[in-house]
Amino acid sequence: QVQLVESGGGLVQAGGSLRLSCAASGNIFIVNYQNWFRQAPGTQRALVAGITRDGTTEYGASVKGRFTISRDNAKNTVYLQMNNLKPEDTGVYYCNAEVIQWNGIARGFWGQGTQVTVSS
């Protein structure tokens, strides 16, 4: 089995910054793509940012220029640096990753989520 553990959420004022981390552990041969999703109350989970193993990134339109996704392949960890936070960035942030396990099977996994609250 594979575990994704997020950390770094919290309460911050508008204009502030937070850095989220997500570490993958367990039955891992290779971690392929890694993503961050956000779910606000009453809404569906939406992609915030994604990164491939070779470092190619993509961002949701609302966070371009403010958020930066990065990863450390040696640590199987993905990061999300969030700057100039806005109240609409509030939500639960979930880490998602596609993992190739030692048996050669690729599966997607989710973390438990970390709450980010931005006050105005």
Tab-separated table of N, CA, C and O in Angstrom:
chain	number	residue	atom	x	y	z
A	1	GLN	N	0.843	-1.197	0.000
A	1	GLN	CA	0.000	0.000	0.000
A	1	GLN	C	0.876	1.244	0.000
A	1	GLN	O	2.067	1.178	0.305
A	2	VAL	N	0.262	2.351	-0.393
A	2	VAL	CA	0.955	3.628	-0.477
A	2	VAL	C	0.210	4.652	0.363
A	2	VAL	O	-1.020	4.710	0.338
A	3	GLN	N	0.950	5.462	1.088
A	3	GLN	CA	0.363	6.528	1.888
A	3	GLN	C	0.874	7.886	1.398
A	3	GLN	O	2.058	8.030	1.109
A	4	LEU	N	-0.048	8.840	1.304
A	4	LEU	CA	0.291	10.231	0.999
A	4	LEU	C	-0.085	11.056	2.220
A	4	LEU	O	-1.243	11.047	2.646
A	5	VAL	N	0.878	11.777	2.772
A	5	VAL	CA	0.640	12.550	3.984
A	5	VAL	C	0.929	14.018	3.699
A	5	VAL	O	2.066	14.378	3.380
A	6	GLU	N	-0.128	14.840	3.808
A	6	GLU	CA	0.009	16.277	3.572
A	6	GLU	C	0.303	17.009	4.869
A	6	GLU	O	-0.091	16.562	5.954
A	7	SER	N	0.948	18.159	4.740
A	7	SER	CA	1.183	19.024	5.886
A	7	SER	C	1.335	20.459	5.389
A	7	SER	O	1.531	20.683	4.191
A	8	GLY	N	1.209	21.411	6.316
A	8	GLY	CA	1.464	22.802	5.983
A	8	GLY	C	0.238	23.684	5.877
A	8	GLY	O	0.366	24.892	5.662
A	9	GLY	N	-0.947	23.126	6.020
A	9	GLY	CA	-2.146	23.950	5.965
A	9	GLY	C	-2.285	24.811	7.208
A	9	GLY	O	-1.513	24.689	8.159
A	10	GLY	N	-3.276	25.700	7.183
A	10	GLY	CA	-3.513	26.547	8.337
A	10	GLY	C	-4.341	27.761	7.998
A	10	GLY	O	-4.957	27.832	6.931
A	11	LEU	N	-4.344	28.714	8.915
A	11	LEU	CA	-5.092	29.963	8.764
A	11	LEU	C	-4.117	31.089	8.456
A	11	LEU	O	-3.097	31.246	9.146
A	12	VAL	N	-4.428	31.880	7.428
A	12	VAL	CA	-3.550	32.969	7.031
A	12	VAL	C	-4.410	34.133	6.547
A	12	VAL	O	-5.528	33.929	6.052
A	13	GLN	N	-3.904	35.334	6.690
A	13	GLN	CA	-4.619	36.503	6.199
A	13	GLN	C	-4.419	36.657	4.695
A	13	GLN	O	-3.410	36.201	4.135
A	14	ALA	N	-5.360	37.310	4.059
A	14	ALA	CA	-5.237	37.577	2.631
A	14	ALA	C	-3.924	38.308	2.346
A	14	ALA	O	-3.527	39.202	3.093
A	15	GLY	N	-3.259	37.863	1.281
A	15	GLY	CA	-1.955	38.419	0.935
A	15	GLY	C	-0.792	37.637	1.506
A	15	GLY	O	0.354	37.856	1.117
A	16	GLY	N	-1.081	36.717	2.402
A	16	GLY	CA	-0.044	35.921	3.036
A	16	GLY	C	0.359	34.715	2.205
A	16	GLY	O	-0.113	34.535	1.067
A	17	SER	N	1.220	33.889	2.776
A	17	SER	CA	1.770	32.722	2.081
A	17	SER	C	1.689	31.482	2.950
A	17	SER	O	1.719	31.570	4.185
A	18	LEU	N	1.593	30.340	2.286
A	18	LEU	CA	1.693	29.037	2.939
A	18	LEU	C	2.435	28.099	2.004
A	18	LEU	O	2.390	28.274	0.773
A	19	ARG	N	3.074	27.088	2.578
A	19	ARG	CA	3.735	26.056	1.775
A	19	ARG	C	3.219	24.704	2.220
A	19	ARG	O	3.360	24.333	3.391
A	20	LEU	N	2.604	23.993	1.281
A	20	LEU	CA	2.101	22.647	1.547
A	20	LEU	C	3.134	21.619	1.105
A	20	LEU	O	3.850	21.826	0.124
A	21	SER	N	3.163	20.502	1.828
A	21	SER	CA	4.026	19.379	1.465
A	21	SER	C	3.197	18.110	1.440
A	21	SER	O	2.215	17.977	2.175
A	22	CYS	N	3.605	17.171	0.601
A	22	CYS	CA	2.940	15.869	0.534
A	22	CYS	C	4.007	14.814	0.294
A	22	CYS	O	4.636	14.798	-0.761
A	23	ALA	N	4.183	13.948	1.272
A	23	ALA	CA	5.192	12.901	1.187
A	23	ALA	C	4.530	11.557	0.927
A	23	ALA	O	3.583	11.182	1.628
A	24	ALA	N	5.043	10.845	-0.064
A	24	ALA	CA	4.534	9.507	-0.392
A	24	ALA	C	5.474	8.461	0.186
A	24	ALA	O	6.694	8.612	0.134
A	25	SER	N	4.872	7.394	0.725
A	25	SER	CA	5.678	6.313	1.291
A	25	SER	C	4.954	4.987	1.093
A	25	SER	O	3.752	4.948	0.820
A	26	GLY	N	5.720	3.895	1.253
A	26	GLY	CA	5.118	2.574	1.130
A	26	GLY	C	5.652	1.806	-0.063
A	26	GLY	O	6.823	1.912	-0.414
A	27	ASN	N	4.762	1.071	-0.715
A	27	ASN	CA	5.109	0.192	-1.832
A	27	ASN	C	5.288	1.024	-3.107
A	27	ASN	O	4.423	1.053	-3.977
A	28	ILE	N	6.428	1.709	-3.222
A	28	ILE	CA	6.668	2.635	-4.332
A	28	ILE	C	7.894	2.230	-5.121
A	28	ILE	O	8.978	2.113	-4.545
A	29	PHE	N	7.711	2.051	-6.432
A	29	PHE	CA	8.857	1.900	-7.331
A	29	PHE	C	9.203	3.272	-7.921
A	29	PHE	O	10.332	3.734	-7.825
A	30	ILE	N	8.183	3.901	-8.532
A	30	ILE	CA	8.335	5.242	-9.085
A	30	ILE	C	7.038	6.022	-8.850
A	30	ILE	O	5.943	5.476	-8.984
A	31	VAL	N	7.192	7.303	-8.510
A	31	VAL	CA	6.046	8.203	-8.465
A	31	VAL	C	6.017	8.974	-9.776
A	31	VAL	O	6.984	9.661	-10.116
A	32	ASN	N	4.944	8.819	-10.550
A	32	ASN	CA	4.817	9.545	-11.808
A	32	ASN	C	4.327	10.961	-11.532
A	32	ASN	O	5.008	11.724	-10.879
A	33	TYR	N	3.163	11.300	-12.017
A	33	TYR	CA	2.694	12.666	-11.813
A	33	TYR	C	2.196	12.857	-10.383
A	33	TYR	O	1.776	11.914	-9.713
A	34	GLN	N	2.283	14.098	-9.918
A	34	GLN	CA	1.787	14.477	-8.613
A	34	GLN	C	0.962	15.752	-8.781
A	34	GLN	O	1.359	16.659	-9.517
A	35	ASN	N	-0.159	15.809	-8.097
A	35	ASN	CA	-1.087	16.931	-8.251
A	35	ASN	C	-1.554	17.437	-6.899
A	35	ASN	O	-1.537	16.719	-5.900
A	36	TRP	N	-2.008	18.674	-6.905
A	36	TRP	CA	-2.753	19.250	-5.786
A	36	TRP	C	-4.140	19.622	-6.280
A	36	TRP	O	-4.289	20.273	-7.320
A	37	PHE	N	-5.156	19.204	-5.517
A	37	PHE	CA	-6.540	19.554	-5.785
A	37	PHE	C	-7.060	20.360	-4.602
A	37	PHE	O	-6.566	20.250	-3.489
A	38	ARG	N	-8.092	21.157	-4.869
A	38	ARG	CA	-8.743	21.936	-3.815
A	38	ARG	C	-10.242	21.686	-3.868
A	38	ARG	O	-10.842	21.628	-4.945
A	39	GLN	N	-10.825	21.574	-2.673
A	39	GLN	CA	-12.283	21.433	-2.580
A	39	GLN	C	-12.811	22.421	-1.559
A	39	GLN	O	-12.501	22.328	-0.371
A	40	ALA	N	-13.582	23.384	-2.051
A	40	ALA	CA	-14.251	24.339	-1.178
A	40	ALA	C	-15.624	23.783	-0.804
A	40	ALA	O	-16.162	22.928	-1.511
A	41	PRO	N	-16.198	24.253	0.295
A	41	PRO	CA	-17.522	23.748	0.713
A	41	PRO	C	-18.548	23.901	-0.401
A	41	PRO	O	-18.671	24.953	-1.022
A	42	GLY	N	-19.261	22.811	-0.672
A	42	GLY	CA	-20.323	22.846	-1.674
A	42	GLY	C	-19.850	22.787	-3.107
A	42	GLY	O	-20.652	22.957	-4.031
A	43	THR	N	-18.568	22.542	-3.328
A	43	THR	CA	-18.038	22.487	-4.691
A	43	THR	C	-17.343	21.157	-4.929
A	43	THR	O	-17.050	20.409	-3.996
A	44	GLN	N	-17.061	20.886	-6.204
A	44	GLN	CA	-16.324	19.678	-6.540
A	44	GLN	C	-14.822	19.921	-6.388
A	44	GLN	O	-14.345	21.056	-6.444
A	45	ARG	N	-14.110	18.841	-6.213
A	45	ARG	CA	-12.663	18.916	-6.135
A	45	ARG	C	-12.115	19.362	-7.497
A	45	ARG	O	-12.515	18.841	-8.528
A	46	ALA	N	-11.215	20.347	-7.476
A	46	ALA	CA	-10.684	20.911	-8.714
A	46	ALA	C	-9.164	20.936	-8.682
A	46	ALA	O	-8.563	21.145	-7.628
A	47	LEU	N	-8.562	20.750	-9.855
A	47	LEU	CA	-7.105	20.748	-9.968
A	47	LEU	C	-6.552	22.147	-9.713
A	47	LEU	O	-6.992	23.120	-10.321
A	48	VAL	N	-5.569	22.215	-8.833
A	48	VAL	CA	-4.865	23.473	-8.569
A	48	VAL	C	-3.564	23.512	-9.364
A	48	VAL	O	-3.265	24.495	-10.043
A	49	ALA	N	-2.789	22.425	-9.265
A	49	ALA	CA	-1.508	22.364	-9.966
A	49	ALA	C	-1.077	20.923	-10.094
A	49	ALA	O	-1.460	20.079	-9.275
A	50	GLY	N	-0.278	20.644	-11.128
A	50	GLY	CA	0.236	19.300	-11.338
A	50	GLY	C	1.660	19.354	-11.839
A	50	GLY	O	2.087	20.353	-12.433
A	51	ILE	N	2.409	18.271	-11.610
A	51	ILE	CA	3.801	18.217	-12.046
A	51	ILE	C	4.149	16.785	-12.412
A	51	ILE	O	3.780	15.843	-11.711
A	52	THR	N	4.836	16.629	-13.551
A	52	THR	CA	5.280	15.306	-13.962
A	52	THR	C	6.636	15.002	-13.331
A	52	THR	O	7.269	15.872	-12.712
A	53	ARG	N	7.081	13.786	-13.527
A	53	ARG	CA	8.345	13.378	-12.917
A	53	ARG	C	9.524	14.209	-13.459
A	53	ARG	O	10.474	14.472	-12.733
A	54	ASP	N	9.434	14.627	-14.725
A	54	ASP	CA	10.531	15.403	-15.296
A	54	ASP	C	10.383	16.899	-15.046
A	54	ASP	O	11.174	17.692	-15.553
A	55	GLY	N	9.349	17.285	-14.279
A	55	GLY	CA	9.228	18.680	-13.869
A	55	GLY	C	8.299	19.542	-14.693
A	55	GLY	O	8.204	20.750	-14.448
A	56	THR	N	7.602	18.963	-15.652
A	56	THR	CA	6.636	19.747	-16.419
A	56	THR	C	5.441	20.073	-15.530
A	56	THR	O	4.893	19.191	-14.873
A	57	THR	N	5.033	21.337	-15.522
A	57	THR	CA	3.986	21.782	-14.612
A	57	THR	C	2.758	22.304	-15.356
A	57	THR	O	2.832	22.691	-16.520
A	58	GLU	N	1.639	22.293	-14.664
A	58	GLU	CA	0.419	22.927	-15.139
A	58	GLU	C	-0.299	23.522	-13.937
A	58	GLU	O	-0.142	23.040	-12.811
A	59	TYR	N	-1.073	24.599	-14.198
A	59	TYR	CA	-1.747	25.304	-13.116
A	59	TYR	C	-3.186	25.623	-13.501
A	59	TYR	O	-3.496	25.867	-14.677
A	60	GLY	N	-4.042	25.664	-12.482
A	60	GLY	CA	-5.380	26.164	-12.699
A	60	GLY	C	-5.324	27.662	-12.976
A	60	GLY	O	-4.427	28.354	-12.480
A	61	ALA	N	-6.286	28.158	-13.726
A	61	ALA	CA	-6.245	29.560	-14.154
A	61	ALA	C	-6.233	30.519	-12.968
A	61	ALA	O	-5.591	31.577	-13.022
A	62	SER	N	-6.926	30.174	-11.904
A	62	SER	CA	-7.065	31.101	-10.780
A	62	SER	C	-5.799	31.240	-9.939
A	62	SER	O	-5.697	32.166	-9.125
A	63	VAL	N	-4.836	30.341	-10.107
A	63	VAL	CA	-3.639	30.371	-9.258
A	63	VAL	C	-2.364	30.686	-10.033
A	63	VAL	O	-1.297	30.837	-9.419
A	64	LYS	N	-2.456	30.790	-11.358
A	64	LYS	CA	-1.262	31.084	-12.157
A	64	LYS	C	-0.623	32.391	-11.697
A	64	LYS	O	-1.303	33.392	-11.496
A	65	GLY	N	0.707	32.339	-11.536
A	65	GLY	CA	1.434	33.529	-11.112
A	65	GLY	C	1.502	33.703	-9.604
A	65	GLY	O	2.254	34.543	-9.112
A	66	ARG	N	0.711	32.917	-8.864
A	66	ARG	CA	0.715	33.033	-7.399
A	66	ARG	C	1.200	31.751	-6.721
A	66	ARG	O	1.828	31.820	-5.665
A	67	PHE	N	0.890	30.609	-7.305
A	67	PHE	CA	1.276	29.320	-6.730
A	67	PHE	C	2.389	28.696	-7.563
A	67	PHE	O	2.433	28.855	-8.787
A	68	THR	N	3.266	27.939	-6.885
A	68	THR	CA	4.334	27.215	-7.565
A	68	THR	C	4.385	25.791	-7.040
A	68	THR	O	4.500	25.587	-5.825
A	69	ILE	N	4.313	24.824	-7.945
A	69	ILE	CA	4.429	23.423	-7.564
A	69	ILE	C	5.842	22.947	-7.875
A	69	ILE	O	6.429	23.338	-8.888
A	70	SER	N	6.388	22.125	-6.993
A	70	SER	CA	7.715	21.555	-7.201
A	70	SER	C	7.753	20.173	-6.559
A	70	SER	O	6.829	19.800	-5.824
A	71	ARG	N	8.808	19.431	-6.833
A	71	ARG	CA	8.898	18.084	-6.259
A	71	ARG	C	10.351	17.711	-6.026
A	71	ARG	O	11.259	18.216	-6.686
A	72	ASP	N	10.540	16.789	-5.092
A	72	ASP	CA	11.835	16.203	-4.797
A	72	ASP	C	11.690	14.710	-5.029
A	72	ASP	O	11.105	14.003	-4.196
A	73	ASN	N	12.178	14.231	-6.170
A	73	ASN	CA	11.989	12.818	-6.520
A	73	ASN	C	12.693	11.884	-5.544
A	73	ASN	O	12.216	10.776	-5.289
A	74	ALA	N	13.802	12.315	-4.986
A	74	ALA	CA	14.527	11.460	-4.046
A	74	ALA	C	13.723	11.232	-2.769
A	74	ALA	O	13.880	10.207	-2.102
A	75	LYS	N	12.869	12.192	-2.434
A	75	LYS	CA	12.064	12.094	-1.215
A	75	LYS	C	10.608	11.732	-1.510
A	75	LYS	O	9.794	11.659	-0.588
A	76	ASN	N	10.271	11.555	-2.788
A	76	ASN	CA	8.877	11.281	-3.179
A	76	ASN	C	7.925	12.311	-2.583
A	76	ASN	O	6.831	11.971	-2.117
A	77	THR	N	8.349	13.549	-2.621
A	77	THR	CA	7.597	14.625	-1.988
A	77	THR	C	7.286	15.723	-3.006
A	77	THR	O	8.139	16.075	-3.825
A	78	VAL	N	6.060	16.234	-2.923
A	78	VAL	CA	5.645	17.361	-3.770
A	78	VAL	C	5.300	18.528	-2.855
A	78	VAL	O	4.809	18.330	-1.730
A	79	TYR	N	5.567	19.726	-3.343
A	79	TYR	CA	5.334	20.933	-2.570
A	79	TYR	C	4.415	21.879	-3.350
A	79	TYR	O	4.375	21.852	-4.583
A	80	LEU	N	3.710	22.722	-2.616
A	80	LEU	CA	2.912	23.775	-3.242
A	80	LEU	C	3.169	25.069	-2.469
A	80	LEU	O	2.727	25.200	-1.322
A	81	GLN	N	3.912	25.970	-3.084
A	81	GLN	CA	4.154	27.285	-2.494
A	81	GLN	C	3.024	28.209	-2.928
A	81	GLN	O	2.817	28.416	-4.134
A	82	MET	N	2.296	28.739	-1.963
A	82	MET	CA	1.134	29.577	-2.248
A	82	MET	C	1.396	30.986	-1.742
A	82	MET	O	1.559	31.193	-0.529
A	83	ASN	N	1.479	31.926	-2.661
A	83	ASN	CA	1.733	33.329	-2.318
A	83	ASN	C	0.526	34.185	-2.671
A	83	ASN	O	-0.322	33.789	-3.476
A	84	ASN	N	0.472	35.362	-2.070
A	84	ASN	CA	-0.625	36.296	-2.325
A	84	ASN	C	-1.974	35.592	-2.220
A	84	ASN	O	-2.820	35.692	-3.125
A	85	LEU	N	-2.171	34.910	-1.125
A	85	LEU	CA	-3.395	34.120	-0.953
A	85	LEU	C	-4.620	35.011	-0.878
A	85	LEU	O	-4.577	36.137	-0.342
A	86	LYS	N	-5.727	34.485	-1.407
A	86	LYS	CA	-7.004	35.195	-1.432
A	86	LYS	C	-8.055	34.375	-0.700
A	86	LYS	O	-7.922	33.146	-0.610
A	87	PRO	N	-9.098	35.018	-0.205
A	87	PRO	CA	-10.152	34.260	0.496
A	87	PRO	C	-10.727	33.124	-0.357
A	87	PRO	O	-11.091	32.070	0.185
A	88	GLU	N	-10.778	33.315	-1.659
A	88	GLU	CA	-11.321	32.253	-2.522
A	88	GLU	C	-10.390	31.061	-2.662
A	88	GLU	O	-10.760	30.048	-3.272
A	89	ASP	N	-9.186	31.134	-2.112
A	89	ASP	CA	-8.292	29.971	-2.085
A	89	ASP	C	-8.617	29.041	-0.921
A	89	ASP	O	-8.026	27.964	-0.802
A	90	THR	N	-9.537	29.433	-0.073
A	90	THR	CA	-9.920	28.620	1.076
A	90	THR	C	-10.506	27.285	0.637
A	90	THR	O	-11.305	27.222	-0.305
A	91	GLY	N	-10.112	26.224	1.332
A	91	GLY	CA	-10.636	24.895	1.033
A	91	GLY	C	-9.737	23.823	1.611
A	91	GLY	O	-8.728	24.126	2.256
A	92	VAL	N	-10.122	22.597	1.365
A	92	VAL	CA	-9.281	21.467	1.736
A	92	VAL	C	-8.411	21.123	0.530
A	92	VAL	O	-8.929	20.926	-0.580
A	93	TYR	N	-7.132	21.055	0.744
A	93	TYR	CA	-6.182	20.753	-0.324
A	93	TYR	C	-5.776	19.277	-0.225
A	93	TYR	O	-5.337	18.815	0.840
A	94	TYR	N	-5.943	18.589	-1.344
A	94	TYR	CA	-5.644	17.160	-1.404
A	94	TYR	C	-4.468	16.900	-2.339
A	94	TYR	O	-4.408	17.448	-3.444
A	95	CYS	N	-3.585	16.045	-1.898
A	95	CYS	CA	-2.478	15.583	-2.723
A	95	CYS	C	-2.930	14.324	-3.471
A	95	CYS	O	-3.638	13.474	-2.907
A	96	ASN	N	-2.515	14.209	-4.713
A	96	ASN	CA	-2.856	13.058	-5.546
A	96	ASN	C	-1.613	12.641	-6.311
A	96	ASN	O	-0.843	13.512	-6.752
A	97	ALA	N	-1.401	11.354	-6.454
A	97	ALA	CA	-0.216	10.887	-7.175
A	97	ALA	C	-0.503	9.576	-7.881
A	97	ALA	O	-1.297	8.754	-7.393
A	98	GLU	N	0.131	9.416	-9.027
A	98	GLU	CA	0.119	8.104	-9.682
A	98	GLU	C	1.421	7.402	-9.326
A	98	GLU	O	2.512	7.949	-9.554
A	99	VAL	N	1.306	6.214	-8.774
A	99	VAL	CA	2.467	5.471	-8.294
A	99	VAL	C	2.574	4.154	-9.039
A	99	VAL	O	1.569	3.440	-9.187
A	100	ILE	N	3.769	3.844	-9.517
A	100	ILE	CA	4.048	2.507	-10.030
A	100	ILE	C	4.637	1.716	-8.876
A	100	ILE	O	5.687	2.084	-8.331
A	101	GLN	N	3.924	0.652	-8.488
A	101	GLN	CA	4.367	-0.139	-7.347
A	101	GLN	C	5.360	-1.199	-7.792
A	101	GLN	O	5.592	-1.403	-8.993
A	102	TRP	N	5.964	-1.897	-6.855
A	102	TRP	CA	7.013	-2.856	-7.175
A	102	TRP	C	6.488	-4.021	-8.006
A	102	TRP	O	7.280	-4.708	-8.673
A	103	ASN	N	5.186	-4.260	-7.993
A	103	ASN	CA	4.620	-5.334	-8.831
A	103	ASN	C	4.336	-4.854	-10.255
A	103	ASN	O	3.775	-5.595	-11.064
A	104	GLY	N	4.719	-3.598	-10.566
A	104	GLY	CA	4.545	-3.063	-11.906
A	104	GLY	C	3.201	-2.434	-12.171
A	104	GLY	O	2.961	-1.899	-13.263
A	105	ILE	N	2.316	-2.462	-11.210
A	105	ILE	CA	0.969	-1.921	-11.386
A	105	ILE	C	0.967	-0.437	-11.006
A	105	ILE	O	1.468	-0.055	-9.942
A	106	ALA	N	0.370	0.386	-11.887
A	106	ALA	CA	0.237	1.819	-11.628
A	106	ALA	C	-1.145	2.105	-11.042
A	106	ALA	O	-2.161	1.624	-11.570
A	107	ARG	N	-1.164	2.848	-9.958
A	107	ARG	CA	-2.427	3.204	-9.315
A	107	ARG	C	-2.384	4.642	-8.859
A	107	ARG	O	-1.318	5.186	-8.575
A	108	GLY	N	-3.560	5.247	-8.749
A	108	GLY	CA	-3.675	6.590	-8.194
A	108	GLY	C	-3.988	6.532	-6.706
A	108	GLY	O	-4.740	5.665	-6.272
A	109	PHE	N	-3.410	7.459	-5.960
A	109	PHE	CA	-3.629	7.517	-4.518
A	109	PHE	C	-3.932	8.964	-4.113
A	109	PHE	O	-3.530	9.919	-4.788
A	110	TRP	N	-4.653	9.096	-2.993
A	110	TRP	CA	-5.020	10.402	-2.454
A	110	TRP	C	-4.554	10.523	-1.013
A	110	TRP	O	-4.568	9.550	-0.267
A	111	GLY	N	-4.192	11.749	-0.642
A	111	GLY	CA	-3.931	12.040	0.752
A	111	GLY	C	-5.231	12.338	1.489
A	111	GLY	O	-6.309	12.359	0.896
A	112	GLN	N	-5.109	12.595	2.786
A	112	GLN	CA	-6.288	12.803	3.622
A	112	GLN	C	-6.787	14.241	3.566
A	112	GLN	O	-7.892	14.537	4.003
A	113	GLY	N	-5.983	15.146	3.025
A	113	GLY	CA	-6.379	16.546	2.892
A	113	GLY	C	-5.855	17.403	4.029
A	113	GLY	O	-5.703	16.943	5.161
A	114	THR	N	-5.592	18.664	3.710
A	114	THR	CA	-5.176	19.635	4.716
A	114	THR	C	-5.955	20.928	4.487
A	114	THR	O	-6.108	21.379	3.353
A	115	GLN	N	-6.456	21.508	5.569
A	115	GLN	CA	-7.320	22.680	5.469
A	115	GLN	C	-6.489	23.952	5.313
A	115	GLN	O	-5.528	24.177	6.068
A	116	VAL	N	-6.872	24.768	4.347
A	116	VAL	CA	-6.299	26.099	4.172
A	116	VAL	C	-7.440	27.106	4.283
A	116	VAL	O	-8.439	27.006	3.568
A	117	THR	N	-7.290	28.054	5.201
A	117	THR	CA	-8.305	29.092	5.383
A	117	THR	C	-7.650	30.454	5.242
A	117	THR	O	-6.677	30.746	5.941
A	118	VAL	N	-8.187	31.268	4.337
A	118	VAL	CA	-7.647	32.602	4.089
A	118	VAL	C	-8.691	33.615	4.531
A	118	VAL	O	-9.799	33.657	3.988
A	119	SER	N	-8.340	34.423	5.510
A	119	SER	CA	-9.277	35.420	6.019
A	119	SER	C	-9.078	36.747	5.292
A	119	SER	O	-7.972	37.098	4.893
A	120	SER	N	-10.178	37.482	5.160
A	120	SER	CA	-10.116	38.766	4.445
A	120	SER	C	-9.789	39.924	5.383
A	120	SER	O	-9.764	39.769	6.586
